[in-house]
Amino acid sequence: MADMQFSLDFPGSPKAVRHVLTDIRGRAKEGGSGPDTVGQIEIVLAEVLNNVVEHALRHEEEGEIHLRATHTAQGWHFDIRDTGVPIPGGLVPRPDLPSPDCPLRDLPEGGFGWAIVNMLARELSYVRADGCNHLSFSIPES
Amino acid sequence: MNLSRHEATADACVVSVNETRIDAAVAIQFKDRMRDLSDEAFARIVLDLGQVDFIDSSGLGAIVAAMKQLGPDRRLDLAALNPNVDKVFRLTRMDSVFHIFETPEAALAQ
């Protein structure tokens, strides 16, 4: 399989994220990835990009996201850059999965995002440099 | 957010999600629409997810919220989960808090 690389620039809005996810799903299928890999790419990218929109770019009306994807025989690698505020603490959040073992009224309605990312992504790294957030991760071919 | 409700039995209904995604862009609309459709006449709602091929954590949270807003005496069951949707429920262990059925018909037969 030939290596493939592409870049996308898009505004930090939920609608733009949805469009990009659908686009990348198509590209991953075309690139020959199986349904498990395509599904993992989509959910991890969704959580990472939603986090950029909802937190890093929360107060930026014209925040932009830059995404670069590289596909090799081993799998996919993504670099995502945004101009928003840094992740608090300067580290990738590594929360425990919220527990479902509780009464109905206490069931978690959030807090799943970074837990999902940590479970599925490999080589997850975060750097703050040049006034931008740089997050990268890999999804292996399964 | 296009949801439709069909009365199935005297006290149960099926709500079909006529969309391919329940994600951050529509999570609040989904929750509000579920509240509108959660008529107290129905003790049980079966959510038919057959057309949904993607949910993210916001969509998952909205489905949990929809169940919580029914209160302790009514139930939200799930049916027809596509593999990607099922995977998010299993990864987050939220498959343990819902009754999940292969089809809406199988849910109603219970």
PDB file of C-alpha atoms in Angstrom:
ATOM      1  CA  MET A   1       0.000   0.000   0.000  1.00  0.00           C
ATOM      2  CA  ALA A   2       1.411   3.342  -1.040  1.00  0.00           C
ATOM      3  CA  ASP A   3       1.853   5.919   1.675  1.00  0.00           C
ATOM      4  CA  MET A   4      -0.707   8.678   1.652  1.00  0.00           C
ATOM      5  CA  GLN A   5      -0.673  12.095   3.223  1.00  0.00           C
ATOM      6  CA  PHE A   6      -3.140  14.945   3.287  1.00  0.00           C
ATOM      7  CA  SER A   7      -3.777  18.172   5.181  1.00  0.00           C
ATOM      8  CA  LEU A   8      -7.007  19.935   6.047  1.00  0.00           C
ATOM      9  CA  ASP A   9      -7.625  23.419   7.450  1.00  0.00           C
ATOM     10  CA  PHE A  10     -11.049  24.143   8.891  1.00  0.00           C
ATOM     11  CA  PRO A  11     -12.812  26.426  11.350  1.00  0.00           C
ATOM     12  CA  GLY A  12     -13.280  25.310  14.946  1.00  0.00           C
ATOM     13  CA  SER A  13     -17.024  24.653  14.810  1.00  0.00           C
ATOM     14  CA  PRO A  14     -19.055  21.480  15.486  1.00  0.00           C
ATOM     15  CA  LYS A  15     -20.421  21.527  11.932  1.00  0.00           C
ATOM     16  CA  ALA A  16     -16.954  21.799  10.389  1.00  0.00           C
ATOM     17  CA  VAL A  17     -15.715  18.962  12.618  1.00  0.00           C
ATOM     18  CA  ARG A  18     -18.610  16.784  11.495  1.00  0.00           C
ATOM     19  CA  HIS A  19     -17.801  17.505   7.846  1.00  0.00           C
ATOM     20  CA  VAL A  20     -14.099  16.709   8.342  1.00  0.00           C
ATOM     21  CA  LEU A  21     -14.887  13.433  10.140  1.00  0.00           C
ATOM     22  CA  THR A  22     -17.114  12.294   7.286  1.00  0.00           C
ATOM     23  CA  ASP A  23     -14.425  13.290   4.778  1.00  0.00           C
ATOM     24  CA  ILE A  24     -11.698  11.384   6.639  1.00  0.00           C
ATOM     25  CA  ARG A  25     -13.922   8.333   7.044  1.00  0.00           C
ATOM     26  CA  GLY A  26     -14.185   8.247   3.244  1.00  0.00           C
ATOM     27  CA  ARG A  27     -10.444   8.704   2.769  1.00  0.00           C
ATOM     28  CA  ALA A  28      -9.631   5.954   5.288  1.00  0.00           C
ATOM     29  CA  LYS A  29     -11.947   3.525   3.503  1.00  0.00           C
ATOM     30  CA  GLU A  30     -10.428   4.455   0.159  1.00  0.00           C
ATOM     31  CA  GLY A  31      -6.983   3.963   1.692  1.00  0.00           C
ATOM     32  CA  GLY A  32      -7.902   0.342   2.329  1.00  0.00           C
ATOM     33  CA  SER A  33      -8.410   0.456   6.109  1.00  0.00           C
ATOM     34  CA  GLY A  34     -10.887  -2.021   7.577  1.00  0.00           C
ATOM     35  CA  PRO A  35     -14.077  -1.053   9.385  1.00  0.00           C
ATOM     36  CA  ASP A  36     -12.501  -1.379  12.865  1.00  0.00           C
ATOM     37  CA  THR A  37      -9.663   0.984  12.011  1.00  0.00           C
ATOM     38  CA  VAL A  38     -11.987   3.429  10.270  1.00  0.00           C
ATOM     39  CA  GLY A  39     -14.276   3.402  13.310  1.00  0.00           C
ATOM     40  CA  GLN A  40     -11.388   3.987  15.717  1.00  0.00           C
ATOM     41  CA  ILE A  41     -10.059   6.882  13.635  1.00  0.00           C
ATOM     42  CA  GLU A  42     -13.469   8.513  13.586  1.00  0.00           C
ATOM     43  CA  ILE A  43     -14.199   8.274  17.310  1.00  0.00           C
ATOM     44  CA  VAL A  44     -10.703   9.369  18.428  1.00  0.00           C
ATOM     45  CA  LEU A  45     -10.618  12.285  15.982  1.00  0.00           C
ATOM     46  CA  ALA A  46     -14.136  13.279  17.025  1.00  0.00           C
ATOM     47  CA  GLU A  47     -13.174  13.425  20.703  1.00  0.00           C
ATOM     48  CA  VAL A  48      -9.918  15.286  20.060  1.00  0.00           C
ATOM     49  CA  LEU A  49     -11.496  17.812  17.664  1.00  0.00           C
ATOM     50  CA  ASN A  50     -14.584  18.352  19.842  1.00  0.00           C
ATOM     51  CA  ASN A  51     -12.246  19.087  22.707  1.00  0.00           C
ATOM     52  CA  VAL A  52     -10.418  21.704  20.629  1.00  0.00           C
ATOM     53  CA  VAL A  53     -13.738  23.327  19.671  1.00  0.00           C
ATOM     54  CA  GLU A  54     -15.267  23.211  23.164  1.00  0.00           C
ATOM     55  CA  HIS A  55     -12.182  24.140  25.190  1.00  0.00           C
ATOM     56  CA  ALA A  56      -9.113  25.418  23.334  1.00  0.00           C
ATOM     57  CA  LEU A  57     -11.076  27.592  20.881  1.00  0.00           C
ATOM     58  CA  ARG A  58     -14.007  28.311  23.146  1.00  0.00           C
ATOM     59  CA  HIS A  59     -13.405  32.066  23.179  1.00  0.00           C
ATOM     60  CA  GLU A  60     -12.056  32.422  19.653  1.00  0.00           C
ATOM     61  CA  GLU A  61     -14.603  33.366  17.063  1.00  0.00           C
ATOM     62  CA  GLU A  62     -12.301  32.655  14.163  1.00  0.00           C
ATOM     63  CA  GLY A  63     -10.252  29.792  15.541  1.00  0.00           C
ATOM     64  CA  GLU A  64      -8.711  27.521  12.942  1.00  0.00           C
ATOM     65  CA  ILE A  65      -7.697  23.890  13.146  1.00  0.00           C
ATOM     66  CA  HIS A  66      -4.986  22.356  10.988  1.00  0.00           C
ATOM     67  CA  LEU A  67      -4.924  18.579  10.587  1.00  0.00           C
ATOM     68  CA  ARG A  68      -2.310  16.461   8.846  1.00  0.00           C
ATOM     69  CA  ALA A  69      -2.849  12.757   8.266  1.00  0.00           C
ATOM     70  CA  THR A  70      -0.257  10.196   7.180  1.00  0.00           C
ATOM     71  CA  HIS A  71      -1.133   6.639   6.212  1.00  0.00           C
ATOM     72  CA  THR A  72       1.498   3.896   6.029  1.00  0.00           C
ATOM     73  CA  ALA A  73       1.317   0.101   6.097  1.00  0.00           C
ATOM     74  CA  GLN A  74       1.378   0.266   9.912  1.00  0.00           C
ATOM     75  CA  GLY A  75      -1.573   2.584  10.196  1.00  0.00           C
ATOM     76  CA  TRP A  76      -2.536   6.205  10.518  1.00  0.00           C
ATOM     77  CA  HIS A  77      -0.785   9.110  12.185  1.00  0.00           C
ATOM     78  CA  PHE A  78      -2.496  12.427  12.875  1.00  0.00           C
ATOM     79  CA  ASP A  79      -1.049  15.822  13.813  1.00  0.00           C
ATOM     80  CA  ILE A  80      -3.556  18.424  14.913  1.00  0.00           C
ATOM     81  CA  ARG A  81      -2.690  22.054  15.532  1.00  0.00           C
ATOM     82  CA  ASP A  82      -4.866  24.846  16.866  1.00  0.00           C
ATOM     83  CA  THR A  83      -4.321  28.424  17.984  1.00  0.00           C
ATOM     84  CA  GLY A  84      -6.441  28.166  21.126  1.00  0.00           C
ATOM     85  CA  VAL A  85      -5.636  28.233  24.811  1.00  0.00           C
ATOM     86  CA  PRO A  86      -3.308  25.513  26.172  1.00  0.00           C
ATOM     87  CA  ILE A  87      -4.572  22.305  27.754  1.00  0.00           C
ATOM     88  CA  PRO A  88      -4.639  23.017  31.525  1.00  0.00           C
ATOM     89  CA  GLY A  89      -1.582  21.485  33.172  1.00  0.00           C
ATOM     90  CA  GLY A  90       0.180  21.212  29.810  1.00  0.00           C
ATOM     91  CA  LEU A  91      -0.341  17.460  29.613  1.00  0.00           C
ATOM     92  CA  VAL A  92      -2.729  15.115  27.789  1.00  0.00           C
ATOM     93  CA  PRO A  93      -5.540  14.480  30.277  1.00  0.00           C
ATOM     94  CA  ARG A  94      -5.584  10.844  31.380  1.00  0.00           C
ATOM     95  CA  PRO A  95      -8.813  10.562  33.368  1.00  0.00           C
ATOM     96  CA  ASP A  96     -10.294   7.292  34.587  1.00  0.00           C
ATOM     97  CA  LEU A  97     -13.378   6.149  32.772  1.00  0.00           C
ATOM     98  CA  PRO A  98     -16.446   7.453  34.655  1.00  0.00           C
ATOM     99  CA  SER A  99     -17.979   4.518  36.523  1.00  0.00           C
ATOM    100  CA  PRO A 100     -21.372   3.218  35.411  1.00  0.00           C
ATOM    101  CA  ASP A 101     -21.753   1.329  38.717  1.00  0.00           C
ATOM    102  CA  CYS A 102     -24.016   3.818  40.461  1.00  0.00           C
ATOM    103  CA  PRO A 103     -27.691   4.726  40.890  1.00  0.00           C
ATOM    104  CA  LEU A 104     -29.516   6.005  37.799  1.00  0.00           C
ATOM    105  CA  ARG A 105     -29.559   9.620  38.935  1.00  0.00           C
ATOM    106  CA  ASP A 106     -25.761   9.644  39.350  1.00  0.00           C
ATOM    107  CA  LEU A 107     -24.901   8.096  35.970  1.00  0.00           C
ATOM    108  CA  PRO A 108     -22.202  10.074  34.136  1.00  0.00           C
ATOM    109  CA  GLU A 109     -23.310  12.181  31.160  1.00  0.00           C
ATOM    110  CA  GLY A 110     -19.797  13.318  30.294  1.00  0.00           C
ATOM    111  CA  GLY A 111     -16.146  12.763  31.018  1.00  0.00           C
ATOM    112  CA  PHE A 112     -15.843   9.956  28.471  1.00  0.00           C
ATOM    113  CA  GLY A 113     -13.945  11.844  25.783  1.00  0.00           C
ATOM    114  CA  TRP A 114     -10.317  11.715  26.923  1.00  0.00           C
ATOM    115  CA  ALA A 115     -10.875   8.255  28.409  1.00  0.00           C
ATOM    116  CA  ILE A 116     -11.900   6.987  24.949  1.00  0.00           C
ATOM    117  CA  VAL A 117      -8.901   8.726  23.338  1.00  0.00           C
ATOM    118  CA  ASN A 118      -6.515   7.134  25.841  1.00  0.00           C
ATOM    119  CA  MET A 119      -7.998   3.678  25.287  1.00  0.00           C
ATOM    120  CA  LEU A 120      -7.750   3.743  21.482  1.00  0.00           C
ATOM    121  CA  ALA A 121      -4.928   6.090  20.462  1.00  0.00           C
ATOM    122  CA  ARG A 122      -1.245   5.121  20.419  1.00  0.00           C
ATOM    123  CA  GLU A 123       1.772   7.463  20.729  1.00  0.00           C
ATOM    124  CA  LEU A 124      -0.463  10.182  22.095  1.00  0.00           C
ATOM    125  CA  SER A 125       1.519  13.360  22.646  1.00  0.00           C
ATOM    126  CA  TYR A 126       0.853  17.011  23.357  1.00  0.00           C
ATOM    127  CA  VAL A 127       3.202  19.961  22.979  1.00  0.00           C
ATOM    128  CA  ARG A 128       2.563  23.669  23.390  1.00  0.00           C
ATOM    129  CA  ALA A 129       4.838  25.581  21.015  1.00  0.00           C
ATOM    130  CA  ASP A 130       4.764  28.778  18.952  1.00  0.00           C
ATOM    131  CA  GLY A 131       1.493  29.815  20.573  1.00  0.00           C
ATOM    132  CA  CYS A 132      -0.245  26.685  19.293  1.00  0.00           C
ATOM    133  CA  ASN A 133      -1.432  23.366  20.657  1.00  0.00           C
ATOM    134  CA  HIS A 134       0.101  20.382  18.859  1.00  0.00           C
ATOM    135  CA  LEU A 135      -1.547  17.040  19.518  1.00  0.00           C
ATOM    136  CA  SER A 136      -0.508  13.894  17.711  1.00  0.00           C
ATOM    137  CA  PHE A 137      -1.468  10.233  17.869  1.00  0.00           C
ATOM    138  CA  SER A 138      -1.520   7.043  15.846  1.00  0.00           C
ATOM    139  CA  ILE A 139      -4.189   4.474  15.100  1.00  0.00           C
ATOM    140  CA  PRO A 140      -2.668   1.147  14.028  1.00  0.00           C
ATOM    141  CA  GLU A 141      -4.186  -0.956  11.261  1.00  0.00           C
ATOM    142  CA  SER A 142      -6.101  -3.754  12.983  1.00  0.00           C
TER     143      SER A 142
ATOM    144  CA  MET B   1     -32.763  16.412  14.861  1.00  0.00           C
ATOM    145  CA  ASN B   2     -35.249  14.104  13.239  1.00  0.00           C
ATOM    146  CA  LEU B   3     -36.773  11.655  15.724  1.00  0.00           C
ATOM    147  CA  SER B   4     -40.116   9.938  15.192  1.00  0.00           C
ATOM    148  CA  ARG B   5     -42.293   8.083  17.668  1.00  0.00           C
ATOM    149  CA  HIS B   6     -44.522   5.096  17.005  1.00  0.00           C
ATOM    150  CA  GLU B   7     -46.881   3.750  19.610  1.00  0.00           C
ATOM    151  CA  ALA B   8     -46.094   0.070  19.874  1.00  0.00           C
ATOM    152  CA  THR B   9     -48.145  -1.247  22.787  1.00  0.00           C
ATOM    153  CA  ALA B  10     -50.427   0.376  25.348  1.00  0.00           C
ATOM    154  CA  ASP B  11     -47.504   1.557  27.462  1.00  0.00           C
ATOM    155  CA  ALA B  12     -44.459   1.264  25.204  1.00  0.00           C
ATOM    156  CA  CYS B  13     -43.318   3.229  22.181  1.00  0.00           C
ATOM    157  CA  VAL B  14     -40.453   3.103  19.715  1.00  0.00           C
ATOM    158  CA  VAL B  15     -38.519   6.286  19.011  1.00  0.00           C
ATOM    159  CA  SER B  16     -36.565   6.084  15.752  1.00  0.00           C
ATOM    160  CA  VAL B  17     -33.539   8.277  15.197  1.00  0.00           C
ATOM    161  CA  ASN B  18     -33.836   9.283  11.538  1.00  0.00           C
ATOM    162  CA  GLU B  19     -30.261  10.559  11.382  1.00  0.00           C
ATOM    163  CA  THR B  20     -26.873   8.950  10.804  1.00  0.00           C
ATOM    164  CA  ARG B  21     -25.069  10.692  13.663  1.00  0.00           C
ATOM    165  CA  ILE B  22     -25.666  11.602  17.304  1.00  0.00           C
ATOM    166  CA  ASP B  23     -22.668  13.828  17.933  1.00  0.00           C
ATOM    167  CA  ALA B  24     -21.562  17.049  19.612  1.00  0.00           C
ATOM    168  CA  ALA B  25     -23.318  19.118  16.920  1.00  0.00           C
ATOM    169  CA  VAL B  26     -26.765  17.726  17.851  1.00  0.00           C
ATOM    170  CA  ALA B  27     -26.447  16.296  21.388  1.00  0.00           C
ATOM    171  CA  ILE B  28     -28.488  19.065  23.044  1.00  0.00           C
ATOM    172  CA  GLN B  29     -31.184  18.905  20.357  1.00  0.00           C
ATOM    173  CA  PHE B  30     -31.364  15.139  20.803  1.00  0.00           C
ATOM    174  CA  LYS B  31     -31.847  15.434  24.550  1.00  0.00           C
ATOM    175  CA  ASP B  32     -34.535  18.142  24.158  1.00  0.00           C
ATOM    176  CA  ARG B  33     -36.357  16.197  21.472  1.00  0.00           C
ATOM    177  CA  MET B  34     -36.328  13.057  23.637  1.00  0.00           C
ATOM    178  CA  ARG B  35     -37.886  15.064  26.456  1.00  0.00           C
ATOM    179  CA  ASP B  36     -40.663  16.230  24.094  1.00  0.00           C
ATOM    180  CA  LEU B  37     -41.346  12.650  22.998  1.00  0.00           C
ATOM    181  CA  SER B  38     -41.180  11.114  26.488  1.00  0.00           C
ATOM    182  CA  ASP B  39     -44.907  11.267  27.077  1.00  0.00           C
ATOM    183  CA  GLU B  40     -45.792   9.971  30.525  1.00  0.00           C
ATOM    184  CA  ALA B  41     -48.252   7.529  28.982  1.00  0.00           C
ATOM    185  CA  PHE B  42     -45.262   5.408  28.015  1.00  0.00           C
ATOM    186  CA  ALA B  43     -43.594   3.439  30.778  1.00  0.00           C
ATOM    187  CA  ARG B  44     -41.029   2.182  28.317  1.00  0.00           C
ATOM    188  CA  ILE B  45     -39.308   3.755  25.342  1.00  0.00           C
ATOM    189  CA  VAL B  46     -37.310   1.707  22.862  1.00  0.00           C
ATOM    190  CA  LEU B  47     -34.757   3.868  21.067  1.00  0.00           C
ATOM    191  CA  ASP B  48     -34.200   2.486  17.565  1.00  0.00           C
ATOM    192  CA  LEU B  49     -30.627   3.376  16.569  1.00  0.00           C
ATOM    193  CA  GLY B  50     -30.663   1.366  13.329  1.00  0.00           C
ATOM    194  CA  GLN B  51     -29.958   4.376  11.100  1.00  0.00           C
ATOM    195  CA  VAL B  52     -27.192   5.766  13.331  1.00  0.00           C
ATOM    196  CA  ASP B  53     -23.674   4.849  12.249  1.00  0.00           C
ATOM    197  CA  PHE B  54     -21.727   7.168  14.577  1.00  0.00           C
ATOM    198  CA  ILE B  55     -21.981   8.473  18.120  1.00  0.00           C
ATOM    199  CA  ASP B  56     -19.319  10.355  20.057  1.00  0.00           C
ATOM    200  CA  SER B  57     -19.062  10.919  23.811  1.00  0.00           C
ATOM    201  CA  SER B  58     -21.468  13.880  23.598  1.00  0.00           C
ATOM    202  CA  GLY B  59     -24.046  11.683  21.874  1.00  0.00           C
ATOM    203  CA  LEU B  60     -23.492   8.950  24.435  1.00  0.00           C
ATOM    204  CA  GLY B  61     -23.966  11.469  27.255  1.00  0.00           C
ATOM    205  CA  ALA B  62     -27.188  12.687  25.627  1.00  0.00           C
ATOM    206  CA  ILE B  63     -28.581   9.135  25.487  1.00  0.00           C
ATOM    207  CA  VAL B  64     -27.702   8.640  29.184  1.00  0.00           C
ATOM    208  CA  ALA B  65     -29.362  11.989  29.963  1.00  0.00           C
ATOM    209  CA  ALA B  66     -32.469  10.907  28.041  1.00  0.00           C
ATOM    210  CA  MET B  67     -32.716   7.823  30.238  1.00  0.00           C
ATOM    211  CA  LYS B  68     -32.159   9.804  33.439  1.00  0.00           C
ATOM    212  CA  GLN B  69     -34.863  12.317  32.586  1.00  0.00           C
ATOM    213  CA  LEU B  70     -37.397   9.441  32.466  1.00  0.00           C
ATOM    214  CA  GLY B  71     -36.890   8.936  36.199  1.00  0.00           C
ATOM    215  CA  PRO B  72     -36.614   5.673  38.119  1.00  0.00           C
ATOM    216  CA  ASP B  73     -40.018   4.193  37.202  1.00  0.00           C
ATOM    217  CA  ARG B  74     -39.709   4.319  33.415  1.00  0.00           C
ATOM    218  CA  ARG B  75     -37.229   2.686  31.081  1.00  0.00           C
ATOM    219  CA  LEU B  76     -35.212   3.567  28.018  1.00  0.00           C
ATOM    220  CA  ASP B  77     -34.058   0.511  26.090  1.00  0.00           C
ATOM    221  CA  LEU B  78     -31.824   0.509  23.022  1.00  0.00           C
ATOM    222  CA  ALA B  79     -32.201  -1.437  19.788  1.00  0.00           C
ATOM    223  CA  ALA B  80     -30.353  -2.060  16.510  1.00  0.00           C
ATOM    224  CA  LEU B  81     -26.883  -0.761  17.411  1.00  0.00           C
ATOM    225  CA  ASN B  82     -24.485  -0.634  14.475  1.00  0.00           C
ATOM    226  CA  PRO B  83     -20.956  -1.973  15.206  1.00  0.00           C
ATOM    227  CA  ASN B  84     -19.396   1.494  15.652  1.00  0.00           C
ATOM    228  CA  VAL B  85     -22.154   2.577  18.009  1.00  0.00           C
ATOM    229  CA  ASP B  86     -22.046  -0.676  19.953  1.00  0.00           C
ATOM    230  CA  LYS B  87     -18.285  -0.275  20.353  1.00  0.00           C
ATOM    231  CA  VAL B  88     -18.638   3.124  22.061  1.00  0.00           C
ATOM    232  CA  PHE B  89     -21.153   1.662  24.522  1.00  0.00           C
ATOM    233  CA  ARG B  90     -18.854  -1.279  25.296  1.00  0.00           C
ATOM    234  CA  LEU B  91     -15.658   0.805  25.582  1.00  0.00           C
ATOM    235  CA  THR B  92     -17.275   3.111  28.117  1.00  0.00           C
ATOM    236  CA  ARG B  93     -19.089   0.209  29.869  1.00  0.00           C
ATOM    237  CA  MET B  94     -22.373   2.019  29.289  1.00  0.00           C
ATOM    238  CA  ASP B  95     -23.629  -1.225  27.716  1.00  0.00           C
ATOM    239  CA  SER B  96     -24.081  -2.365  31.327  1.00  0.00           C
ATOM    240  CA  VAL B  97     -26.663   0.294  32.188  1.00  0.00           C
ATOM    241  CA  PHE B  98     -29.013  -0.264  29.228  1.00  0.00           C
ATOM    242  CA  HIS B  99     -31.010  -3.219  27.975  1.00  0.00           C
ATOM    243  CA  ILE B 100     -29.778  -3.596  24.413  1.00  0.00           C
ATOM    244  CA  PHE B 101     -31.727  -5.563  21.791  1.00  0.00           C
ATOM    245  CA  GLU B 102     -30.964  -6.697  18.240  1.00  0.00           C
ATOM    246  CA  THR B 103     -34.106  -5.088  16.838  1.00  0.00           C
ATOM    247  CA  PRO B 104     -37.003  -2.936  18.098  1.00  0.00           C
ATOM    248  CA  GLU B 105     -39.277  -5.947  17.558  1.00  0.00           C
ATOM    249  CA  ALA B 106     -37.088  -8.096  19.820  1.00  0.00           C
ATOM    250  CA  ALA B 107     -37.214  -5.360  22.470  1.00  0.00           C
ATOM    251  CA  LEU B 108     -41.013  -5.207  22.331  1.00  0.00           C
ATOM    252  CA  ALA B 109     -41.304  -8.994  22.536  1.00  0.00           C
ATOM    253  CA  GLN B 110     -39.704  -8.898  25.990  1.00  0.00           C
TER     254      GLN B 110
END
